[in-house]
mmCIF file of C-alpha atoms and ligand atoms in Angstrom:
data_model
loop_
_atom_site.group_PDB
_atom_site.id
_atom_site.type_symbol
_atom_site.label_atom_id
_atom_site.label_comp_id
_atom_site.label_asym_id
_atom_site.label_seq_id
_atom_site.Cartn_x
_atom_site.Cartn_y
_atom_site.Cartn_z
ATOM 1 C CA MET A 1 226.455 138.840 -81.032
ATOM 2 C CA LEU A 2 224.266 138.718 -84.154
ATOM 3 C CA HIS A 3 222.591 142.010 -83.399
ATOM 4 C CA ARG A 4 224.522 145.170 -82.750
ATOM 5 C CA PRO A 5 222.029 148.077 -83.124
ATOM 6 C CA ARG A 6 225.075 150.507 -82.774
ATOM 7 C CA ARG A 7 226.079 149.710 -86.297
ATOM 8 C CA ASN A 8 223.197 151.795 -87.603
ATOM 9 C CA ARG A 9 224.576 154.706 -85.448
ATOM 10 C CA LYS A 10 228.037 154.671 -86.588
ATOM 11 C CA ALA A 11 228.093 157.700 -88.882
ATOM 12 C CA ALA A 12 225.935 160.719 -89.253
ATOM 13 C CA PRO A 13 224.646 159.788 -92.809
ATOM 14 C CA ILE A 14 223.614 156.361 -91.606
ATOM 15 C CA ARG A 15 221.928 157.820 -88.532
ATOM 16 C CA LYS A 16 220.131 160.201 -90.932
ATOM 17 C CA MET A 17 219.053 157.419 -93.295
ATOM 18 C CA VAL A 18 217.488 155.407 -90.447
ATOM 19 C CA GLN A 19 215.806 158.330 -88.779
ATOM 20 C CA GLU A 20 212.105 157.512 -88.385
ATOM 21 C CA THR A 21 210.600 160.995 -87.576
ATOM 22 C CA HIS A 22 211.260 164.386 -89.073
ATOM 23 C CA LEU A 23 210.411 167.800 -87.878
ATOM 24 C CA THR A 24 210.006 170.626 -90.514
ATOM 25 C CA VAL A 25 208.771 174.206 -90.379
ATOM 26 C CA GLU A 26 205.703 173.001 -92.295
ATOM 27 C CA ASN A 27 204.490 171.126 -89.175
ATOM 28 C CA LEU A 28 204.473 174.161 -87.053
ATOM 29 C CA ILE A 29 201.744 176.765 -86.110
ATOM 30 C CA TYR A 30 202.953 179.976 -84.470
ATOM 31 C CA PRO A 31 200.598 181.391 -81.776
ATOM 32 C CA LEU A 32 200.617 185.257 -81.799
ATOM 33 C CA PHE A 33 199.125 187.473 -79.107
ATOM 34 C CA LEU A 34 197.380 190.606 -80.273
ATOM 35 C CA THR A 35 196.810 193.880 -78.483
ATOM 36 C CA GLU A 36 195.164 197.178 -79.251
ATOM 37 C CA GLY A 37 197.426 200.001 -80.375
ATOM 38 C CA GLU A 38 200.245 200.808 -82.700
ATOM 39 C CA ASN A 39 203.960 200.071 -82.719
ATOM 40 C CA LEU A 40 203.755 197.822 -79.831
ATOM 41 C CA ARG A 41 205.634 194.654 -78.737
ATOM 42 C CA VAL A 42 204.727 194.161 -75.092
ATOM 43 C CA PRO A 43 206.837 191.425 -73.465
ATOM 44 C CA ILE A 44 205.188 188.688 -71.481
ATOM 45 C CA ARG A 45 207.129 188.134 -68.238
ATOM 46 C CA SER A 46 206.451 184.366 -68.047
ATOM 47 C CA MET A 47 207.221 183.673 -71.662
ATOM 48 C CA PRO A 48 210.676 184.957 -72.555
ATOM 49 C CA GLY A 49 210.866 185.953 -76.319
ATOM 50 C CA ILE A 50 207.110 186.207 -76.674
ATOM 51 C CA VAL A 51 205.198 189.429 -76.916
ATOM 52 C CA ARG A 52 201.774 190.960 -77.506
ATOM 53 C CA PHE A 53 201.768 192.620 -80.974
ATOM 54 C CA SER A 54 199.607 195.490 -81.987
ATOM 55 C CA PRO A 55 198.074 194.699 -85.440
ATOM 56 C CA ASP A 56 200.757 196.651 -87.374
ATOM 57 C CA GLU A 57 203.479 194.858 -85.558
ATOM 58 C CA ALA A 58 201.813 191.478 -86.095
ATOM 59 C CA LEU A 59 201.990 192.129 -89.894
ATOM 60 C CA ARG A 60 205.757 192.763 -89.555
ATOM 61 C CA GLU A 61 206.183 189.569 -87.600
ATOM 62 C CA ILE A 62 204.216 187.554 -90.138
ATOM 63 C CA GLU A 63 206.253 188.883 -92.924
ATOM 64 C CA THR A 64 209.445 187.874 -91.258
ATOM 65 C CA CYS A 65 207.924 184.354 -90.512
ATOM 66 C CA LEU A 66 206.761 183.996 -94.057
ATOM 67 C CA ALA A 67 210.253 184.603 -95.293
ATOM 68 C CA LEU A 68 211.494 181.815 -92.982
ATOM 69 C CA GLY A 69 208.907 179.394 -94.527
ATOM 70 C CA LEU A 70 206.508 179.548 -91.564
ATOM 71 C CA GLN A 71 203.041 180.039 -92.934
ATOM 72 C CA VAL A 72 200.383 179.015 -90.258
ATOM 73 C CA PHE A 73 199.617 181.350 -87.363
ATOM 74 C CA ALA A 74 197.169 181.150 -84.376
ATOM 75 C CA PRO A 75 196.288 184.680 -83.200
ATOM 76 C CA PHE A 76 194.910 185.260 -79.742
ATOM 77 C CA PRO A 77 193.449 188.655 -78.660
ATOM 78 C CA HIS A 78 194.341 190.515 -75.434
ATOM 79 C CA ILE A 79 191.199 192.416 -74.487
ATOM 80 C CA ALA A 80 190.984 195.476 -72.171
ATOM 81 C CA ASP A 81 189.085 194.859 -68.999
ATOM 82 C CA ASN A 82 186.464 197.474 -69.720
ATOM 83 C CA LEU A 83 185.438 195.671 -72.896
ATOM 84 C CA LYS A 84 184.777 192.352 -71.121
ATOM 85 C CA ASP A 85 181.383 191.293 -69.958
ATOM 86 C CA LYS A 86 179.419 188.240 -68.867
ATOM 87 C CA PHE A 87 178.303 187.295 -72.437
ATOM 88 C CA ALA A 88 181.732 188.101 -74.143
ATOM 89 C CA SER A 89 179.773 190.389 -76.426
ATOM 90 C CA GLU A 90 182.972 191.947 -77.716
ATOM 91 C CA SER A 91 183.894 188.624 -79.292
ATOM 92 C CA TRP A 92 181.275 188.948 -82.153
ATOM 93 C CA ARG A 93 181.261 192.691 -82.400
ATOM 94 C CA GLU A 94 182.079 193.704 -85.935
ATOM 95 C CA ASP A 95 185.310 195.615 -86.004
ATOM 96 C CA ASN A 96 186.665 194.250 -82.656
ATOM 97 C CA LEU A 97 190.456 194.018 -82.337
ATOM 98 C CA TYR A 98 190.470 190.279 -83.465
ATOM 99 C CA VAL A 99 188.237 190.549 -86.483
ATOM 100 C CA ARG A 100 190.186 193.676 -87.706
ATOM 101 C CA ALA A 101 193.568 191.983 -87.261
ATOM 102 C CA ILE A 102 192.340 188.823 -89.265
ATOM 103 C CA ARG A 103 191.131 191.040 -91.919
ATOM 104 C CA LEU A 104 194.280 193.103 -92.083
ATOM 105 C CA ILE A 105 196.550 189.935 -92.108
ATOM 106 C CA LYS A 106 194.555 188.167 -94.746
ATOM 107 C CA GLU A 107 194.431 191.257 -96.984
ATOM 108 C CA ARG A 108 198.124 191.847 -96.745
ATOM 109 C CA PHE A 109 199.215 188.195 -96.810
ATOM 110 C CA PRO A 110 196.545 186.000 -98.401
ATOM 111 C CA GLU A 111 199.095 183.129 -98.281
ATOM 112 C CA ALA A 112 199.222 183.178 -94.478
ATOM 113 C CA VAL A 113 196.919 180.564 -93.006
ATOM 114 C CA LEU A 114 195.061 181.683 -89.801
ATOM 115 C CA VAL A 115 193.815 179.385 -87.163
ATOM 116 C CA THR A 116 191.580 181.442 -85.017
ATOM 117 C CA ASP A 117 190.420 180.972 -81.396
ATOM 118 C CA VAL A 118 186.796 180.373 -80.799
ATOM 119 C CA ALA A 119 186.209 180.759 -76.983
ATOM 120 C CA MET A 120 184.806 183.297 -74.610
ATOM 121 C CA ASP A 121 187.587 183.532 -71.996
ATOM 122 C CA PRO A 122 189.548 186.466 -73.535
ATOM 123 C CA TYR A 123 186.344 188.492 -73.533
ATOM 124 C CA SER A 124 184.648 187.245 -70.508
ATOM 125 C CA SER A 125 184.457 189.249 -67.311
ATOM 126 C CA ASP A 126 184.321 185.859 -65.571
ATOM 127 C CA GLY A 127 187.458 184.546 -67.248
ATOM 128 C CA HIS A 128 185.602 181.445 -68.238
ATOM 129 C CA ASP A 129 185.037 179.648 -71.592
ATOM 130 C CA GLY A 130 181.377 179.497 -70.895
ATOM 131 C CA LEU A 131 178.530 181.578 -69.823
ATOM 132 C CA VAL A 132 178.415 181.689 -65.910
ATOM 133 C CA GLU A 133 175.191 181.509 -64.098
ATOM 134 C CA ASN A 134 175.130 181.293 -60.303
ATOM 135 C CA GLY A 135 178.664 179.859 -60.348
ATOM 136 C CA GLU A 136 177.636 177.247 -63.059
ATOM 137 C CA ILE A 137 179.104 177.147 -66.677
ATOM 138 C CA LEU A 138 176.097 176.848 -68.928
ATOM 139 C CA ASN A 139 176.781 174.649 -71.971
ATOM 140 C CA ASP A 140 173.994 175.236 -74.562
ATOM 141 C CA ALA A 141 173.761 179.000 -74.044
ATOM 142 C CA THR A 142 177.497 179.205 -74.711
ATOM 143 C CA LEU A 143 177.089 177.421 -78.020
ATOM 144 C CA GLU A 144 175.000 180.331 -79.326
ATOM 145 C CA ILE A 145 177.915 182.743 -78.425
ATOM 146 C CA LEU A 146 180.456 180.553 -79.901
ATOM 147 C CA ALA A 147 178.578 180.410 -83.233
ATOM 148 C CA LYS A 148 178.275 184.200 -83.480
ATOM 149 C CA MET A 149 182.005 184.503 -82.824
ATOM 150 C CA ALA A 150 182.801 181.681 -85.301
ATOM 151 C CA ILE A 151 180.753 183.595 -88.059
ATOM 152 C CA ALA A 152 182.523 186.956 -87.208
ATOM 153 C CA GLN A 153 185.947 185.228 -87.687
ATOM 154 C CA ALA A 154 184.908 183.366 -90.861
ATOM 155 C CA GLN A 155 183.660 186.649 -92.346
ATOM 156 C CA ALA A 156 186.996 188.336 -91.549
ATOM 157 C CA GLY A 157 188.741 185.618 -93.483
ATOM 158 C CA ALA A 158 189.789 182.942 -90.926
ATOM 159 C CA ASP A 159 190.931 179.741 -92.602
ATOM 160 C CA ILE A 160 190.589 177.363 -89.767
ATOM 161 C CA LEU A 161 188.579 177.823 -86.634
ATOM 162 C CA GLY A 162 189.877 176.601 -83.337
ATOM 163 C CA PRO A 163 187.048 175.859 -80.732
ATOM 164 C CA SER A 164 189.122 175.724 -77.523
ATOM 165 C CA ASP A 165 186.440 175.866 -74.801
ATOM 166 C CA MET A 166 185.372 172.014 -74.432
ATOM 167 C CA MET A 167 181.611 172.623 -74.422
ATOM 168 C CA ASP A 168 179.710 169.594 -75.536
ATOM 169 C CA GLY A 169 178.357 169.689 -79.022
ATOM 170 C CA ARG A 170 180.334 172.768 -80.122
ATOM 171 C CA VAL A 171 181.885 171.332 -83.237
ATOM 172 C CA ARG A 172 178.471 170.327 -84.787
ATOM 173 C CA PHE A 173 176.910 173.654 -83.716
ATOM 174 C CA ILE A 174 179.679 175.740 -85.236
ATOM 175 C CA ARG A 175 179.835 173.520 -88.340
ATOM 176 C CA GLU A 176 176.125 173.946 -89.005
ATOM 177 C CA ALA A 177 176.220 177.699 -88.401
ATOM 178 C CA LEU A 178 179.276 178.022 -90.787
ATOM 179 C CA ASP A 179 177.510 175.964 -93.504
ATOM 180 C CA LYS A 180 174.198 177.792 -93.161
ATOM 181 C CA GLN A 181 176.079 181.059 -93.894
ATOM 182 C CA GLY A 182 177.983 179.517 -96.826
ATOM 183 C CA PHE A 183 181.357 179.124 -95.120
ATOM 184 C CA THR A 184 181.532 175.415 -96.149
ATOM 185 C CA SER A 185 185.324 175.540 -96.782
ATOM 186 C CA VAL A 186 186.241 177.041 -93.431
ATOM 187 C CA SER A 187 187.700 174.260 -91.452
ATOM 188 C CA ILE A 188 187.543 173.227 -87.725
ATOM 189 C CA MET A 189 190.601 172.368 -85.759
ATOM 190 C CA SER A 190 188.840 171.144 -82.572
ATOM 191 C CA TYR A 191 190.539 171.284 -79.246
ATOM 192 C CA THR A 192 189.234 167.807 -78.842
ATOM 193 C CA VAL A 193 191.088 166.601 -75.679
ATOM 194 C CA LYS A 194 191.871 169.517 -73.617
ATOM 195 C CA TYR A 195 193.002 168.902 -70.085
ATOM 196 C CA ALA A 196 192.428 171.091 -67.052
ATOM 197 C CA SER A 197 196.175 171.770 -66.779
ATOM 198 C CA ALA A 198 198.613 173.901 -64.689
ATOM 199 C CA PHE A 199 200.565 174.412 -67.846
ATOM 200 C CA TYR A 200 198.324 177.175 -69.157
ATOM 201 C CA GLY A 201 199.496 179.727 -66.421
ATOM 202 C CA PRO A 202 201.670 181.829 -68.623
ATOM 203 C CA PHE A 203 198.949 182.041 -71.429
ATOM 204 C CA ARG A 204 196.586 183.402 -68.962
ATOM 205 C CA ASP A 205 199.216 186.072 -68.103
ATOM 206 C CA ALA A 206 199.588 186.837 -71.751
ATOM 207 C CA LEU A 207 195.802 187.373 -72.203
ATOM 208 C CA ASP A 208 194.946 188.401 -68.665
ATOM 209 C CA SER A 209 192.308 185.770 -68.847
ATOM 210 C CA ALA A 210 192.556 183.664 -65.736
ATOM 211 C CA PRO A 211 189.180 182.620 -64.190
ATOM 212 C CA ARG A 212 187.964 185.152 -61.691
ATOM 213 C CA ALA A 213 186.396 182.360 -59.560
ATOM 214 C CA GLY A 214 186.696 178.667 -59.588
ATOM 215 C CA ASP A 215 188.551 176.531 -62.033
ATOM 216 C CA LYS A 216 187.980 174.950 -65.492
ATOM 217 C CA LYS A 217 187.478 171.413 -64.220
ATOM 218 C CA THR A 218 183.721 171.135 -65.051
ATOM 219 C CA TYR A 219 184.636 171.452 -68.778
ATOM 220 C CA GLN A 220 188.241 170.690 -69.236
ATOM 221 C CA MET A 221 189.354 167.102 -68.777
ATOM 222 C CA ASN A 222 190.846 165.273 -65.891
ATOM 223 C CA PRO A 223 194.555 164.609 -66.501
ATOM 224 C CA ALA A 224 194.058 161.111 -65.210
ATOM 225 C CA ASN A 225 191.809 160.072 -68.063
ATOM 226 C CA ALA A 226 192.695 158.432 -71.351
ATOM 227 C CA ARG A 227 189.598 156.425 -72.346
ATOM 228 C CA GLU A 228 187.529 159.650 -72.004
ATOM 229 C CA ALA A 229 189.898 161.135 -74.766
ATOM 230 C CA LEU A 230 188.447 158.436 -77.153
ATOM 231 C CA LEU A 231 184.951 159.474 -76.343
ATOM 232 C CA GLU A 232 185.748 163.257 -77.031
ATOM 233 C CA ALA A 233 187.508 162.340 -80.294
ATOM 234 C CA THR A 234 184.680 160.089 -81.377
ATOM 235 C CA LEU A 235 182.228 162.852 -80.889
ATOM 236 C CA ASP A 236 184.290 165.545 -82.553
ATOM 237 C CA ALA A 237 185.099 163.351 -85.535
ATOM 238 C CA SER A 238 181.326 162.584 -85.960
ATOM 239 C CA GLU A 239 180.457 166.257 -85.492
ATOM 240 C CA GLY A 240 182.528 167.271 -88.510
ATOM 241 C CA ALA A 241 185.987 168.302 -87.015
ATOM 242 C CA ASP A 242 188.836 168.508 -89.609
ATOM 243 C CA PHE A 243 191.606 168.091 -87.031
ATOM 244 C CA LEU A 244 191.749 166.593 -83.647
ATOM 245 C CA MET A 245 193.897 168.469 -81.167
ATOM 246 C CA VAL A 246 195.556 167.302 -77.954
ATOM 247 C CA LYS A 247 196.481 169.920 -75.438
ATOM 248 C CA PRO A 248 198.885 170.101 -73.639
ATOM 249 C CA ALA A 249 201.328 168.093 -75.653
ATOM 250 C CA LEU A 250 204.323 167.048 -73.606
ATOM 251 C CA ALA A 251 202.689 165.503 -70.573
ATOM 252 C CA TYR A 252 200.063 163.834 -72.881
ATOM 253 C CA LEU A 253 202.224 162.176 -75.635
ATOM 254 C CA ASP A 254 200.337 158.866 -74.876
ATOM 255 C CA ILE A 255 197.089 160.597 -75.762
ATOM 256 C CA ILE A 256 198.449 161.941 -78.998
ATOM 257 C CA ARG A 257 199.419 158.408 -79.950
ATOM 258 C CA LEU A 258 196.067 157.016 -78.793
ATOM 259 C CA LEU A 259 194.232 159.338 -81.114
ATOM 260 C CA LYS A 260 196.669 158.825 -83.996
ATOM 261 C CA ASP A 261 196.055 155.113 -83.779
ATOM 262 C CA ASN A 262 192.293 155.292 -83.569
ATOM 263 C CA PHE A 263 191.271 158.077 -85.944
ATOM 264 C CA HIS A 264 191.925 158.972 -89.507
ATOM 265 C CA LEU A 265 191.838 162.711 -89.093
ATOM 266 C CA PRO A 266 195.083 164.682 -88.797
ATOM 267 C CA ILE A 267 196.191 165.109 -85.213
ATOM 268 C CA ALA A 268 197.427 168.478 -83.893
ATOM 269 C CA ALA A 269 199.107 169.041 -80.491
ATOM 270 C CA TYR A 270 199.394 172.226 -78.605
ATOM 271 C CA ASN A 271 202.912 172.674 -76.988
ATOM 272 C CA VAL A 272 201.509 175.127 -74.366
ATOM 273 C CA SER A 273 202.843 178.184 -72.603
ATOM 274 C CA GLY A 274 203.926 176.358 -69.457
ATOM 275 C CA GLU A 275 205.820 173.850 -71.431
ATOM 276 C CA TYR A 276 207.584 176.656 -73.298
ATOM 277 C CA ALA A 277 208.280 178.567 -70.062
ATOM 278 C CA MET A 278 209.840 175.545 -68.319
ATOM 279 C CA LEU A 279 212.320 175.037 -71.105
ATOM 280 C CA LYS A 280 213.172 178.719 -71.361
ATOM 281 C CA ALA A 281 213.745 178.897 -67.596
ATOM 282 C CA ALA A 282 216.022 175.932 -67.394
ATOM 283 C CA ALA A 283 217.916 177.170 -70.535
ATOM 284 C CA ALA A 284 218.245 180.707 -69.050
ATOM 285 C CA ASN A 285 219.801 179.181 -65.989
ATOM 286 C CA GLY A 286 222.248 177.180 -68.038
ATOM 287 C CA TRP A 287 220.767 173.993 -66.794
ATOM 288 C CA ILE A 288 219.908 172.538 -70.200
ATOM 289 C CA ASN A 289 220.855 173.338 -73.889
ATOM 290 C CA GLY A 290 217.804 175.221 -74.906
ATOM 291 C CA GLU A 291 218.103 174.587 -78.661
ATOM 292 C CA GLN A 292 218.634 170.903 -78.202
ATOM 293 C CA ALA A 293 215.870 170.543 -75.703
ATOM 294 C CA MET A 294 213.401 172.509 -77.961
ATOM 295 C CA TYR A 295 214.227 170.226 -80.991
ATOM 296 C CA GLU A 296 213.883 167.017 -78.800
ATOM 297 C CA CYS A 297 210.526 168.118 -77.402
ATOM 298 C CA LEU A 298 209.123 169.042 -80.756
ATOM 299 C CA LEU A 299 210.438 165.842 -82.251
ATOM 300 C CA SER A 300 208.758 163.853 -79.555
ATOM 301 C CA ILE A 301 205.404 165.245 -80.206
ATOM 302 C CA ARG A 302 205.839 164.377 -83.950
ATOM 303 C CA ARG A 303 207.006 160.842 -82.957
ATOM 304 C CA ALA A 304 203.885 160.555 -80.793
ATOM 305 C CA GLY A 305 201.812 161.123 -83.933
ATOM 306 C CA ALA A 306 201.019 164.822 -84.230
ATOM 307 C CA THR A 307 201.043 166.200 -87.728
ATOM 308 C CA ALA A 308 200.716 169.893 -86.716
ATOM 309 C CA ILE A 309 202.227 171.337 -83.525
ATOM 310 C CA LEU A 310 201.095 174.775 -82.150
ATOM 311 C CA THR A 311 204.208 176.096 -80.391
ATOM 312 C CA TYR A 312 205.817 179.209 -79.231
ATOM 313 C CA PHE A 313 209.060 177.840 -80.447
ATOM 314 C CA ALA A 314 207.818 178.007 -84.156
ATOM 315 C CA LYS A 315 209.773 181.152 -85.202
ATOM 316 C CA GLU A 316 212.881 180.201 -83.252
ATOM 317 C CA PHE A 317 212.907 176.744 -84.875
ATOM 318 C CA ALA A 318 212.438 178.310 -88.298
ATOM 319 C CA GLN A 319 215.305 180.748 -87.812
ATOM 320 C CA LEU A 320 217.526 177.817 -86.685
ATOM 321 C CA VAL A 321 216.633 175.830 -89.794
ATOM 322 C CA ASN A 322 217.319 178.858 -92.029
ATOM 323 C CA ASP A 323 220.592 179.604 -90.320
ATOM 324 C CA GLN A 324 221.701 176.047 -90.784
ATOM 325 C CA GLN A 325 220.809 175.995 -94.492
ATOM 326 C CA ASN A 326 222.753 179.230 -94.997
ATOM 327 C CA HIS A 327 225.809 177.801 -93.429
ATOM 328 C CA SER A 328 225.819 174.487 -95.395
HETATM 329 C C1 PBG B 21 191.360 179.116 -73.583
HETATM 330 C C2 PBG B 21 192.722 178.772 -73.963
HETATM 331 C C3 PBG B 21 193.834 178.368 -73.250
HETATM 332 C C4 PBG B 21 194.894 178.172 -73.974
HETATM 333 C C5 PBG B 21 194.465 178.406 -75.294
HETATM 334 N N1 PBG B 21 193.079 178.723 -75.276
HETATM 335 C C6 PBG B 21 193.923 178.440 -71.703
HETATM 336 C C7 PBG B 21 192.829 178.108 -70.822
HETATM 337 O O1 PBG B 21 192.070 177.121 -71.020
HETATM 338 O O2 PBG B 21 192.724 178.672 -69.783
HETATM 339 C C8 PBG B 21 196.239 177.915 -73.475
HETATM 340 C C9 PBG B 21 197.420 177.861 -74.351
HETATM 341 C C10 PBG B 21 198.747 177.938 -73.727
HETATM 342 O O3 PBG B 21 198.892 177.693 -72.498
HETATM 343 O O4 PBG B 21 199.695 178.032 -74.423
HETATM 344 N N2 PBG B 21 190.350 179.038 -74.372
#
């Protein structure tokens, strides 16, 4: 045999030398759920280890993460039912929970980078990402709401806006609204290819944001489609997106690779709540080694081509890396 690939696997230093993909804390974005109140860490049943933070507790959590080298955060608001309405008007109200928390975090930790969520569903009494009229999700009327929300977040100090709703034309609409107000250096991480997925279940528990009627299939993509991902990415890139995101991540590694090979923008991937919950459940049952499975999954998303990974494992991974450094 001339070729024995095992020779390059015979010792740890050699294996490391030929390792093609690396995963570091710098690649990770940590989603944080926010809720009104003080001193609160409310556990989310379907997401072991993940909680809703009151703003003061979010500051504590961010301080801990910064010390671990984790610097990018994606906050999402849990909004009380009595503040939700058809127009999601709470979403652009000055001094709403989200805007206050963004301001608080950026004042206290200017070095923390915030990727904020631009979508109606946390504030919508219909639980949809768009304005609902006679059971239909209106596209262009939703854009106006998204732009108001985007401006409120930019004013509060958001660094990167994440439109997560899949309305047509939103990247351009938001980009123009931002530029008109002078926010030319606020970035857009577009949820470019977002599939109508069963893996968002635990997130909707966390935010209490499930659709009250129907599903999201008229705006989120059919999991069967890959060519359509190229269409969405072409549009977002031409509308001024700074990052292209694929969501979910693990069941869509081929899509991450497709975008990576066809576009020059950095690719982000969202390792979503259901993907997190599955691993946690199997690990809790002793069916898999949780730490190794986490590392393997995150590495696979990097290998597929994602630069940035939104993941509920971010802090756990950062802690693991820090523990290993302290022991060596
Ligand atoms: C909605 C939104 C969703 C997630 C982030 N933003 C869910 C949905 O489309 O219903 C899901 C994230 C996750 O599951 O971790 N704007």
